[in-house]
Short mmCIF file of C-alpha atoms and ligand atoms in Angstrom, two decimals:
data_model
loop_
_atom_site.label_atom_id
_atom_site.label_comp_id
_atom_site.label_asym_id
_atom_site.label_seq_id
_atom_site.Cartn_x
_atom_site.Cartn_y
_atom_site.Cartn_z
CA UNK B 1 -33.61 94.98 1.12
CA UNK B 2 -33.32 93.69 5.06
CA UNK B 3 -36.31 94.92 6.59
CA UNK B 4 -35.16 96.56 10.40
CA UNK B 5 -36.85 94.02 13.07
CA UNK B 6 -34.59 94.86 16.02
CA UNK B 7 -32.12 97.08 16.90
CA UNK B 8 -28.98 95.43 18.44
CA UNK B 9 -26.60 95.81 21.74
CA UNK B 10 -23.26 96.54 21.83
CA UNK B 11 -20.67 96.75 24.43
CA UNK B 12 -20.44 100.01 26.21
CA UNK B 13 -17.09 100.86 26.02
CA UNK B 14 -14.34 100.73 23.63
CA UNK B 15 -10.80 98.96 23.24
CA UNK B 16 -7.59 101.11 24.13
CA UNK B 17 -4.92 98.15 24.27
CA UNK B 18 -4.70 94.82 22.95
CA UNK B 19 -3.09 91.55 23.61
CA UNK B 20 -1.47 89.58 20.80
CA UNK B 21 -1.83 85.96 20.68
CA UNK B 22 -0.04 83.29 19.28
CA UNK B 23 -1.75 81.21 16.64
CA UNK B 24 -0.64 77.37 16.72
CA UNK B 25 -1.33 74.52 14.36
CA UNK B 26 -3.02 71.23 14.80
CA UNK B 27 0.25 69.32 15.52
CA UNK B 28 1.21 71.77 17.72
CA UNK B 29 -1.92 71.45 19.73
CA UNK B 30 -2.00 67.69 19.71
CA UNK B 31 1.81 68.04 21.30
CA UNK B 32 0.45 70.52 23.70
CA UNK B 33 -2.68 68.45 24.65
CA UNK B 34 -0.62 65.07 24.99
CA UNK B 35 2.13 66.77 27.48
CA UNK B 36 -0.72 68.46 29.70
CA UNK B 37 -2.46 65.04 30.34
CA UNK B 38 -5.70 66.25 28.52
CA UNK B 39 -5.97 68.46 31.21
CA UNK B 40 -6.96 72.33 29.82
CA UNK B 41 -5.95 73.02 33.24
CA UNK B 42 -2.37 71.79 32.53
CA UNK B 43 -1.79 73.68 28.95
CA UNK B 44 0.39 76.17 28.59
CA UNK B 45 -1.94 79.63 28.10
CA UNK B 46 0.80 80.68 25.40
CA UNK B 47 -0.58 77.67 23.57
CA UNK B 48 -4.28 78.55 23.77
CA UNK B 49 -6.25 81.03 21.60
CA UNK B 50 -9.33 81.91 22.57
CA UNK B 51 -9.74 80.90 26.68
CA UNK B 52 -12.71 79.87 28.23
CA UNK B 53 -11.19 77.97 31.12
CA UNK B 54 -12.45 80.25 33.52
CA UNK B 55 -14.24 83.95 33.92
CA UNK B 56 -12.47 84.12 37.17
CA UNK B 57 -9.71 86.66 37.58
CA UNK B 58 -9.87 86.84 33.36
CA UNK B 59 -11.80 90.31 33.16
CA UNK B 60 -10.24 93.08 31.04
CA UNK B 61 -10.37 96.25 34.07
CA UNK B 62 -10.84 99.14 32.57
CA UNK B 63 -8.74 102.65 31.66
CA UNK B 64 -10.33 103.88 35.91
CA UNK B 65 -9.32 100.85 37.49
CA UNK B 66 -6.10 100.83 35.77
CA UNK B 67 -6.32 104.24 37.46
CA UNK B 68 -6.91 102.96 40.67
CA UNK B 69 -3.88 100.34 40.86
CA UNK B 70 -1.84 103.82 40.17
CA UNK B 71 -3.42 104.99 43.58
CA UNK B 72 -2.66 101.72 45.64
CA UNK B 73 -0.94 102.96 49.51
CA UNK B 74 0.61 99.99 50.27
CA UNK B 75 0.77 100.21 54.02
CA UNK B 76 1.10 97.39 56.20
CA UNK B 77 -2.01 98.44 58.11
CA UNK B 78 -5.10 100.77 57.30
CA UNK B 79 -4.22 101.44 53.74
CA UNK B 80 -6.67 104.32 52.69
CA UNK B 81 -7.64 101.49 49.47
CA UNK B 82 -9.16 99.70 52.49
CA UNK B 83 -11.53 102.29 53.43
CA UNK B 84 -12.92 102.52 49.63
CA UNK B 85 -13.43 98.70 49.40
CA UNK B 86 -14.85 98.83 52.73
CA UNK B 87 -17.12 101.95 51.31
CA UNK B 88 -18.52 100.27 48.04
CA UNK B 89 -19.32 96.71 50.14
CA UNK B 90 -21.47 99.13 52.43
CA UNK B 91 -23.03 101.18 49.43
CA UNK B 92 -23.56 98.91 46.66
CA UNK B 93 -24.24 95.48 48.86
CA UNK B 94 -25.47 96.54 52.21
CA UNK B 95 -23.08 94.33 54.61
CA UNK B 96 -21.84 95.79 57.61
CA UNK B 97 -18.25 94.24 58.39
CA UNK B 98 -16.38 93.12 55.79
CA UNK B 99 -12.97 91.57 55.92
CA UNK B 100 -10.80 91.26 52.63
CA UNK B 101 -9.16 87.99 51.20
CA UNK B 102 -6.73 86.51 48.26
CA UNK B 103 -9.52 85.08 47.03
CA UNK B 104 -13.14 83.65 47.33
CA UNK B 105 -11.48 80.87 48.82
CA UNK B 106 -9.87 82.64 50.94
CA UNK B 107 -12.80 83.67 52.46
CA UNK B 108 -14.59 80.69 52.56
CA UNK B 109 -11.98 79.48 54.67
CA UNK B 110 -12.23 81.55 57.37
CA UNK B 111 -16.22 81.78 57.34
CA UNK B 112 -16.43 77.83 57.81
CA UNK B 113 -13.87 77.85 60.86
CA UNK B 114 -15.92 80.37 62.60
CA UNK B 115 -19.70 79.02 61.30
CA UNK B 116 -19.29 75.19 61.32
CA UNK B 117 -18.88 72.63 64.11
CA UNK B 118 -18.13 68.58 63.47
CA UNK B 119 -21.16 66.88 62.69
CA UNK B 120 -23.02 69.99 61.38
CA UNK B 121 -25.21 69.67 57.95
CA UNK B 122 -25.16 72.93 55.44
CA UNK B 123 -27.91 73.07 53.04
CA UNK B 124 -27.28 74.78 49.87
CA UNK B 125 -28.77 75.22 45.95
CA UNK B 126 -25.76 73.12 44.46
CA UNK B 127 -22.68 72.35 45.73
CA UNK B 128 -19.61 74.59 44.30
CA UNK B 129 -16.23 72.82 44.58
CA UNK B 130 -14.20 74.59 47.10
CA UNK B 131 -17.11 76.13 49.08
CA UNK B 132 -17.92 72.23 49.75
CA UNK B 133 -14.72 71.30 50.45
CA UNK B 134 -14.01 74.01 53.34
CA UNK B 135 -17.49 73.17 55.16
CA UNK B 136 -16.06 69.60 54.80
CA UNK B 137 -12.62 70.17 55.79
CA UNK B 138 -14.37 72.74 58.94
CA UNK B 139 -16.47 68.93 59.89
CA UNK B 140 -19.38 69.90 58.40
CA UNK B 141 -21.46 67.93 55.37
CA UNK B 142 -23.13 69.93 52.42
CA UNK B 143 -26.45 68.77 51.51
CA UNK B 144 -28.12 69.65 47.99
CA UNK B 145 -31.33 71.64 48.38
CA UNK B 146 -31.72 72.93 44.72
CA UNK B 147 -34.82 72.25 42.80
CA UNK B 148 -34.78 69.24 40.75
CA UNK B 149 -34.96 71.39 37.34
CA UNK B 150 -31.40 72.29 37.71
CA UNK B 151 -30.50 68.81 37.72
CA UNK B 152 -31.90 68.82 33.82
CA UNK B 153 -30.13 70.03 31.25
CA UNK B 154 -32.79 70.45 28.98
CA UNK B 155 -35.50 72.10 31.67
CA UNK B 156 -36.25 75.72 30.56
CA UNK B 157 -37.73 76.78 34.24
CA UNK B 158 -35.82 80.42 34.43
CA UNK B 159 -35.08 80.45 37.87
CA UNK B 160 -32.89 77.14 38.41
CA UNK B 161 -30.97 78.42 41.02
CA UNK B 162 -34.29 78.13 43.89
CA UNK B 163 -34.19 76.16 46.61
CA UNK B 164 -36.56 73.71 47.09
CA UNK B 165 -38.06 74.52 50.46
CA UNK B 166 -39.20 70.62 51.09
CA UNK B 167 -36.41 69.80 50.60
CA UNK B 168 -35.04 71.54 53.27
CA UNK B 169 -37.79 71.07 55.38
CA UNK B 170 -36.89 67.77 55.26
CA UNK B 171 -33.50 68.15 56.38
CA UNK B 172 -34.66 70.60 58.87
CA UNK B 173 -36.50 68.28 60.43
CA UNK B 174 -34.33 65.43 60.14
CA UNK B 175 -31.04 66.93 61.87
CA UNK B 176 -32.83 69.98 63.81
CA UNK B 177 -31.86 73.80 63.34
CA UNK B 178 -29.24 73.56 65.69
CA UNK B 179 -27.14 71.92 63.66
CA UNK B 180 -27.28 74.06 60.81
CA UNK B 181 -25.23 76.78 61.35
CA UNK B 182 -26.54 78.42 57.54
CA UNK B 183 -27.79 77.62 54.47
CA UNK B 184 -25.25 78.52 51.86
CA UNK B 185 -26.70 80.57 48.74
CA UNK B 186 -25.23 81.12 45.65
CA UNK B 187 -26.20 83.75 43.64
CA UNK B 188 -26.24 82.15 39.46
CA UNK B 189 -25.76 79.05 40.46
CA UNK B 190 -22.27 78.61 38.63
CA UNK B 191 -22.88 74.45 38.25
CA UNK B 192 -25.96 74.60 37.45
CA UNK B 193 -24.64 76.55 34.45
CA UNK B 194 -25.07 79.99 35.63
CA UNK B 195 -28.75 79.47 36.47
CA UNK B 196 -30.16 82.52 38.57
CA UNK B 197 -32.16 82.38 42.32
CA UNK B 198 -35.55 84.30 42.29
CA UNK B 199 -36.19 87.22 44.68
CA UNK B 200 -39.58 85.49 44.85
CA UNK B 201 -37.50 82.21 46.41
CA UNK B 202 -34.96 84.24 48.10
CA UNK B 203 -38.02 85.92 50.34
CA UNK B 204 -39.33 82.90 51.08
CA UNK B 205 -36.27 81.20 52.25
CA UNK B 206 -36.01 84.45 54.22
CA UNK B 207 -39.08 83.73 56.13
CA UNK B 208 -38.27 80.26 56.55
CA UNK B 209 -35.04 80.39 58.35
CA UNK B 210 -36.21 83.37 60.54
CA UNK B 211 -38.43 81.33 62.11
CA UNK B 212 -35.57 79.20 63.18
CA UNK B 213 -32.96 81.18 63.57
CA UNK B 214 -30.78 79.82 61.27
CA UNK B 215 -28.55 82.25 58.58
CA UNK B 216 -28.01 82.38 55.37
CA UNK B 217 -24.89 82.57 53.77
CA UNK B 218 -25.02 84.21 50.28
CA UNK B 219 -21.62 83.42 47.77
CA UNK B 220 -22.25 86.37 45.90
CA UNK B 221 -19.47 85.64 43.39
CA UNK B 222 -21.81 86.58 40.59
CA UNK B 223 -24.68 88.23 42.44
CA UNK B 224 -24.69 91.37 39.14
CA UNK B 225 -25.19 88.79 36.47
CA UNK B 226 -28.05 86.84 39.17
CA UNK B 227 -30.00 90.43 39.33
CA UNK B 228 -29.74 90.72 35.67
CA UNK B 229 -31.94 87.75 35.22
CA UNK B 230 -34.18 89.04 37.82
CA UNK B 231 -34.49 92.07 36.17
CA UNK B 232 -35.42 90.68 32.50
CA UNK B 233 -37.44 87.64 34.22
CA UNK B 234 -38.99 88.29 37.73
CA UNK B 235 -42.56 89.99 37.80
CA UNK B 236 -41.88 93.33 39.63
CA UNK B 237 -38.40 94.13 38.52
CA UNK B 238 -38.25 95.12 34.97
CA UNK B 239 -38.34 98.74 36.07
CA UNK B 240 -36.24 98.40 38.45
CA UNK B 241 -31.91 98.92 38.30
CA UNK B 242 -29.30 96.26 38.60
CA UNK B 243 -27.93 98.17 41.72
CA UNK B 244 -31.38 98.08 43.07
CA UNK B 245 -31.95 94.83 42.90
CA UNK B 246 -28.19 93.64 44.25
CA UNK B 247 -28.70 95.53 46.99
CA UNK B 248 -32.22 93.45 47.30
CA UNK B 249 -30.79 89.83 47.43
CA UNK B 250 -27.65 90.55 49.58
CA UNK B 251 -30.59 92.30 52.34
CA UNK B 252 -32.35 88.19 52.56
CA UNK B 253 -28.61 87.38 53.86
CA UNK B 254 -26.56 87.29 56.36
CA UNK B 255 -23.05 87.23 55.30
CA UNK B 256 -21.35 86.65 52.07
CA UNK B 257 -18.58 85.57 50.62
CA UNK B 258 -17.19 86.42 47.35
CA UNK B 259 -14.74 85.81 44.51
CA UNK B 260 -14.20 89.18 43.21
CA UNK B 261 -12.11 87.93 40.29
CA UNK B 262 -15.63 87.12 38.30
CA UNK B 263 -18.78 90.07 39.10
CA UNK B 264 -16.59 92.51 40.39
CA UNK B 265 -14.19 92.64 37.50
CA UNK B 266 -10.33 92.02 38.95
CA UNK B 267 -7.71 89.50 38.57
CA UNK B 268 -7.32 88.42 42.52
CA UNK B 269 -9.31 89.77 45.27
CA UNK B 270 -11.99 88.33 47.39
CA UNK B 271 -14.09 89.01 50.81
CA UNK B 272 -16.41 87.94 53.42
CA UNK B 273 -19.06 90.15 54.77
CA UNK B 274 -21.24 89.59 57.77
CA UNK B 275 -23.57 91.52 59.72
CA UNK B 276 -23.02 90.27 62.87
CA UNK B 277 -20.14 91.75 65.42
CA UNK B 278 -19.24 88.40 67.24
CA UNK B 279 -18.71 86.77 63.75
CA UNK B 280 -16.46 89.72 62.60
CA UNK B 281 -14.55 90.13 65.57
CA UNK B 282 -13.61 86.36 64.87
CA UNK B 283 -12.96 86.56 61.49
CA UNK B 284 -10.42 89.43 62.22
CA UNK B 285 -8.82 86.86 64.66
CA UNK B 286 -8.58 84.37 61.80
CA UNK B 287 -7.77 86.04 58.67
CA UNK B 288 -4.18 87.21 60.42
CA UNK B 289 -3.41 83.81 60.32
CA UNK B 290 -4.68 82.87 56.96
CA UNK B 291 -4.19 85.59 55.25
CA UNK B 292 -2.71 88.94 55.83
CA UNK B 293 -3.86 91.79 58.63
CA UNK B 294 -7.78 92.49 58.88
CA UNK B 295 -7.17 95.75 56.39
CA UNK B 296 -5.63 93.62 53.59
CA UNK B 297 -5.93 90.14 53.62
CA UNK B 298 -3.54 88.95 51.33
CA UNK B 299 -3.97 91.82 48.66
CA UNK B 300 -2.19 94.64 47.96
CA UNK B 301 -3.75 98.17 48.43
CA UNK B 302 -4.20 98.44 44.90
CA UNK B 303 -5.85 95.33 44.19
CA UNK B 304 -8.19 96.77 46.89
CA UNK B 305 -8.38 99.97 44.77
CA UNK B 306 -9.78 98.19 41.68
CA UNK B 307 -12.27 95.87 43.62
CA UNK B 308 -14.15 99.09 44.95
CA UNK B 309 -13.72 100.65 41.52
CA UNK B 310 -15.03 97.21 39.46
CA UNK B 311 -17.94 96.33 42.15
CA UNK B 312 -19.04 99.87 41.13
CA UNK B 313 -18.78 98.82 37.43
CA UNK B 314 -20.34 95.81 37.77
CA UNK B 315 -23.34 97.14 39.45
CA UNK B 316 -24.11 99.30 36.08
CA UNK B 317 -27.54 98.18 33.75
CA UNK B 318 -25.50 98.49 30.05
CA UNK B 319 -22.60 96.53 31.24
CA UNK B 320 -24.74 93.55 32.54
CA UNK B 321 -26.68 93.79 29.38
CA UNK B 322 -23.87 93.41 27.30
CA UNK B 323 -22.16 90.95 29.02
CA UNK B 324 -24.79 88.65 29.34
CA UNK B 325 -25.57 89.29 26.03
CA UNK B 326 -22.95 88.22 24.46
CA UNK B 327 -23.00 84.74 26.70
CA UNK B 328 -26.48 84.71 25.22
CA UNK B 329 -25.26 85.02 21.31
CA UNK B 330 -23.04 82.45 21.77
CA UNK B 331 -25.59 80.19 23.22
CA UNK B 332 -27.74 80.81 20.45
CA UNK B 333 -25.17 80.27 17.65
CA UNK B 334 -24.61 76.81 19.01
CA UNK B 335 -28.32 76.04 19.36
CA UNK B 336 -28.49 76.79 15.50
CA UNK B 337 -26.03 74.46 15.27
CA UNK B 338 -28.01 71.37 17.12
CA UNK B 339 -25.32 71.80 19.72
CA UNK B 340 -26.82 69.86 22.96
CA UNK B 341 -26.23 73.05 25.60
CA UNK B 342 -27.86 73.81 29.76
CA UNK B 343 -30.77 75.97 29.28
CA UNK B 344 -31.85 78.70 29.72
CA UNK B 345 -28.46 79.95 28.73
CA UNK B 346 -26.62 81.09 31.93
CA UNK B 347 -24.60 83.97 32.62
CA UNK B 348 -21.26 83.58 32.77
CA UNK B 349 -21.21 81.04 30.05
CA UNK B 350 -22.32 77.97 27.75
CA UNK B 351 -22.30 74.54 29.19
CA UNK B 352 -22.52 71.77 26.55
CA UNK B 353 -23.95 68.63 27.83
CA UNK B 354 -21.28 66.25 27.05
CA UNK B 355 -23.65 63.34 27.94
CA UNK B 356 -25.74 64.04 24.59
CA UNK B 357 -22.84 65.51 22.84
CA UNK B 358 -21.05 61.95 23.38
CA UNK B 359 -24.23 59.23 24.35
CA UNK B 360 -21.22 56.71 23.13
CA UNK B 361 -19.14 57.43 26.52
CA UNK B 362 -20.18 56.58 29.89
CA UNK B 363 -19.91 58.77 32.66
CA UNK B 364 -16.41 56.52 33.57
CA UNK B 365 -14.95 57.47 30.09
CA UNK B 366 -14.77 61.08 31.45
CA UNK B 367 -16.66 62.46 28.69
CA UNK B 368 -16.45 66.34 29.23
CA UNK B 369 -13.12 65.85 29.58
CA UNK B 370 -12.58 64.37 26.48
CA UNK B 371 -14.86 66.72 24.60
CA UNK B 372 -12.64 69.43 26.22
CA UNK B 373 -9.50 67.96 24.67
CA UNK B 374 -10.60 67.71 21.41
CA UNK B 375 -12.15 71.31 21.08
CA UNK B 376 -8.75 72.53 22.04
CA UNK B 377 -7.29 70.18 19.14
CA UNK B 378 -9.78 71.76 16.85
CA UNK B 379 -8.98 75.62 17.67
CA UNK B 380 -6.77 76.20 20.28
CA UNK B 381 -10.40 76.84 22.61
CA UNK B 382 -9.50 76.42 25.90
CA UNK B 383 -12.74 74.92 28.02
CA UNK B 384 -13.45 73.23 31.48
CA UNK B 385 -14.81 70.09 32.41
CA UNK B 386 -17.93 70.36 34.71
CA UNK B 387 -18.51 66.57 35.65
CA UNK B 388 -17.52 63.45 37.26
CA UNK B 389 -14.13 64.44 37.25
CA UNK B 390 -14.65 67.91 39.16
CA UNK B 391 -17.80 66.29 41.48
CA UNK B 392 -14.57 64.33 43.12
CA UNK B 393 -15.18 61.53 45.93
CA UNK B 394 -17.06 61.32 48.99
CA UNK B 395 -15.66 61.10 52.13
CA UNK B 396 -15.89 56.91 51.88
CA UNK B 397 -13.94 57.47 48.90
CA UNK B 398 -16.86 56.72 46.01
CA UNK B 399 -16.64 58.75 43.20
CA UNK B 400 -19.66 61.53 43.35
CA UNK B 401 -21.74 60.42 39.73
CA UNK B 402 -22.96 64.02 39.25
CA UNK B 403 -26.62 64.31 36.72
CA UNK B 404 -24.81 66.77 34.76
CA UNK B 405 -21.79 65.93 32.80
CA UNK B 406 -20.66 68.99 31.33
CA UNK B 407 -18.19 71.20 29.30
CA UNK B 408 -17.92 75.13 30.32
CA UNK B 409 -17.43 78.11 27.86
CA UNK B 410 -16.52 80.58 30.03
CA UNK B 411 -16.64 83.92 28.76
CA UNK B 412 -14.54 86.42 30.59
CA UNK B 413 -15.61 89.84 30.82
CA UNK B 414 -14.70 92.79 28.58
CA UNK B 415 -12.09 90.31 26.75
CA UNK B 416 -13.43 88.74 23.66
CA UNK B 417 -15.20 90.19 20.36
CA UNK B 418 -18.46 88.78 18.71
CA UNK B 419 -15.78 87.58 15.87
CA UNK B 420 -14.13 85.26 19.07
CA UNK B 421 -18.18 83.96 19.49
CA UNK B 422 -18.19 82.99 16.21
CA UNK B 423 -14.98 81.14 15.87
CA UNK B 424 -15.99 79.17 19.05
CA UNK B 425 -19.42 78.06 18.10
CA UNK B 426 -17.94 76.99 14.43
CA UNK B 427 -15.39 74.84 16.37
CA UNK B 428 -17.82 73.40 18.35
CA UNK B 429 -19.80 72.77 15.94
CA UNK B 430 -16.90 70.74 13.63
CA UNK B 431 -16.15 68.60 16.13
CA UNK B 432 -19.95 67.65 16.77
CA UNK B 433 -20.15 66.75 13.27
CA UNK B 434 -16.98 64.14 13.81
CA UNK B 435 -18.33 63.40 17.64
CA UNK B 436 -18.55 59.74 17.01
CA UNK B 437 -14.92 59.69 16.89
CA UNK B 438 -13.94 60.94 20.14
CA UNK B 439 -12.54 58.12 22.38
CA UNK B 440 -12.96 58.33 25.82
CA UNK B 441 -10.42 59.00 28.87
CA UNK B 442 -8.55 56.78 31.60
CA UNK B 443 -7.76 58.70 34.39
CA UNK B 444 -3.85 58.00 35.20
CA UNK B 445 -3.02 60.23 38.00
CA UNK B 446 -5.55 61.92 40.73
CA UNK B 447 -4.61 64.09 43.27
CA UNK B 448 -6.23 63.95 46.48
CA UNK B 449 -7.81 67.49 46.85
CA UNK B 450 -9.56 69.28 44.01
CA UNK B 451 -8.88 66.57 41.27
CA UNK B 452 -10.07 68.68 38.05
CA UNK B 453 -6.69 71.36 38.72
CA UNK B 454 -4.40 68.68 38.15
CA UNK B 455 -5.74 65.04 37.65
CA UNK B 456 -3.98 63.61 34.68
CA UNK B 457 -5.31 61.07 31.74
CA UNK B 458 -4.49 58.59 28.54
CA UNK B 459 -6.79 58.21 25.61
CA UNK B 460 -8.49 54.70 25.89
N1 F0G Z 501 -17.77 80.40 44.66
C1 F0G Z 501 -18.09 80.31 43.37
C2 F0G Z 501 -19.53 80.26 42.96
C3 F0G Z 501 -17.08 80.24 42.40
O1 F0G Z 501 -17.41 80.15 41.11
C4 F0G Z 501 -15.73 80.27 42.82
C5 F0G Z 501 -14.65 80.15 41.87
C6 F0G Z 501 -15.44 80.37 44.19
C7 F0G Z 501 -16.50 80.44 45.08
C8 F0G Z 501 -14.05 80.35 44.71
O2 F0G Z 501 -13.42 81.55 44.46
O3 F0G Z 501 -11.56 80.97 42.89
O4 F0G Z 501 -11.65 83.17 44.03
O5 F0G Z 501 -11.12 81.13 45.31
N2 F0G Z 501 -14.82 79.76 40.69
C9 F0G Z 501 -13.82 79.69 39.66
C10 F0G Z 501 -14.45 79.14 38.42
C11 F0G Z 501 -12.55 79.02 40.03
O6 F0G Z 501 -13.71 78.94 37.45
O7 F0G Z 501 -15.66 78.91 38.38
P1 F0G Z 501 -11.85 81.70 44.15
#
């Protein structure tokens, strides 16, 4: 008999409608693979099974959200879904003004037009791919501040998100505060591999940067699964609730912007907050242009209506458990299997380090691409490079050679079954049994923004 050593989790809530998928065959996926370029970004989603491309916009909203679309007023201007999203930002994240985009992007748009002049420097732990790319495209230059640990796969330090305060000393120093309009702070670092920020270094960065004046920006596009870690990890905060602590980290900051389509559980939506009036009253001037009036930016009311509804989901201590729990028992399936993966295991997924997975590839064989590729010939897994191919080029046109070359599981939320885990970490684990095989990638076409979305490539 199985002696009882610990008593499990399990997701709290049940399943009320399913989506069918089609099952393909290992032709059929070599077809698919060939036409899209060995991009995963280029398949056709009818010809994937289980999809890990992404977490963002993927979420299953639940039966009350699904409520909430039901209640969208879809007036031009001060749709009452406003006032609600508008409500929850105040309650559940403590920003003042908030102003509502498509997207994260979205939003990111408009905050480096107002924030960044030509020649300015923005610190921040780890780039993220468009956040960089608007500072850059405002005439501003990202600088990495993170601590070296996140730059190593294999380093267990739980808190890989923290700035390194020397670091940005350094730059400080260098290019004077004036020229750093904020320091940009993500909240589980997403490439890093989901890697959390401490309250410990949030605090001190606090301190730092009020000596100077100078903001900080959080991109709180997974801020819930960030005070999750904090919660299981930080001395001080095991007692304490996820809500609690959110509404901890976003208090250290500024301003925010945010991808709703991940933490806050709905297919498009997005904001930026700030707590400053000048900033506000110029982001209302902008976001008519860019994206829709200062009441809806681009979304309809009832998109609005299930962002309030899902930041209020988010916020609870059994969801975060679970879904970060079952990130973490896919992590560990693959670590029984000698799979090479980021630790500690992050929160929104698995990142397998493609560099050990495939030590026969150099980083110009695009090996997390090619790893991606053949896991979707294996299964029909859909995954995500997270390497030289989405680190793009520098301004004088190098490519970036990012430290970590890696391949993303992305789980979305509320969408897959422990069954799904399994499946995954078996296919993962067939084709790292067969990994000598894999050849690498030539890339044949590259576009000039954002080259991962649509960059094309031959087998060498
Ligand atoms: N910031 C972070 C940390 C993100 O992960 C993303 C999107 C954005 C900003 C941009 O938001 O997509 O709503 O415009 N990440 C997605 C991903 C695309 O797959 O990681 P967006």
């Amino acid at each position: 008999m199985k002696k009882l050593t610990k008593r499990s989790w399990a997701e709290p809530y049940k399943m009320k409608m399913v989506e069918l998928l089609k099952m393909t065959t290992r032709p059929q996926r070599v077809k698919a693979i060939k036409e899209a370029g060995f991009n995963t970004f280029l398949l056709k989603s009818d010809d994937v099974y289980i999809d890990l491309l992404t977490d963002s916009g993927t979420s299953a909203m639940s039966d009350r959200q699904w409520a909430g679309m039901m209640m969208g007023d879809e007036s031009y201007a001060g749709s009452r879904n406003f006032y609600h999203l508008e409500s929850a930002i105040q309650k559940y994240y403590g920003y003042k003004y908030i102003i509502p985009a498509h997207q994260g992007r979205g939003a990111e748009n408009i905050l480096s037009k107002i924030l960044i002049k030509k020649g300015d420097v923005i610190p921040g732990n780890m780039y993220f791919t468009t956040t960089r790319l608007h500072q850059e495209l405002a005439g501003g230059k990202f600088v990495d501040i993170i601590i070296d640990e996140a730059h190593d796969p294999n380093n267990e330090f739980p808190f890989k998100g923290n700035v390194d305060l020397e670091k940005l000393d350094k730059i400080v120093k260098k290019y004077g505060a004036k020229k750093i309009p904020y320091i940009s702070i993500a909240t589980n670092v997403n490439m890093a591999g989901g890697q959390p920020i401490s309250m410990k270094n949030l605090k001190d960065l606090r301190a730092y940067t009020k000596k100077l004046g100078i903001r900080i920006i959080h991109d709180m596009t997974r801020v819930a699964e960030n005070a999750y870690f904090i919660q299981q990890r930080e001395k001080g905060y095991q007692t304490k609730t996820i809500k609690e602590i959110v509404f901890e980290i976003c208090s250290y900051t500024d301003g925010a912007t945010m991808s709703a389509k991940k933490d806050a559980l709905v297919n498009i939506g997005g904001f930026m907050a700030t707590n400053e009036w000048d900033v506000y009253e110029e982001a209302r001037n902008l976001v008519v242009v860019y994206e829709g009036l200062h009441t809806y930016g681009g979304l309809a009311g009832r998109d609005m209506e299930a962002m309030a509804i899902g930041i209020e989901e988010s916020v609870n201590d059994h969801h975060q458990r679970a879904r970060v729990g079952q990130v973490e028992y896919l992590g560990h399936k693959m670590e029984e299997y000698g799979i090479p993966i980021v630790k500690p295991i992050g929160g929104h997924g698995i990142f397998v380090d493609a560099k050990a997975f495939l030590p026969h590839l150099t980083q110009d064989e695009f090996p997390a691409q090619a790893l991606a590729a053949e896991l979707f010939i294996d299964s029909g897994v859909r995954t995500m490079e997270r390497g030289i191919v989405s680190a793009g080029r520098k301004a004088n046109g190098e490519n970036y050679y990012p430290k970590l070359e890696l391949v993303r599981f992305t789980i979305p939320r509320r969408v897959y079954t422990q069954a799904h885990m399994d499946v995954i970490a078996e296919s993962t684990a067939a084709v790292y049994a067969r990994r000598d095989k894999i050849k690498g990638l030539k890339m044949i076409y590259e576009p000039k923004y954002l080259r991962f979305f649509q960059a094309r490539f031959g087998q060498l």
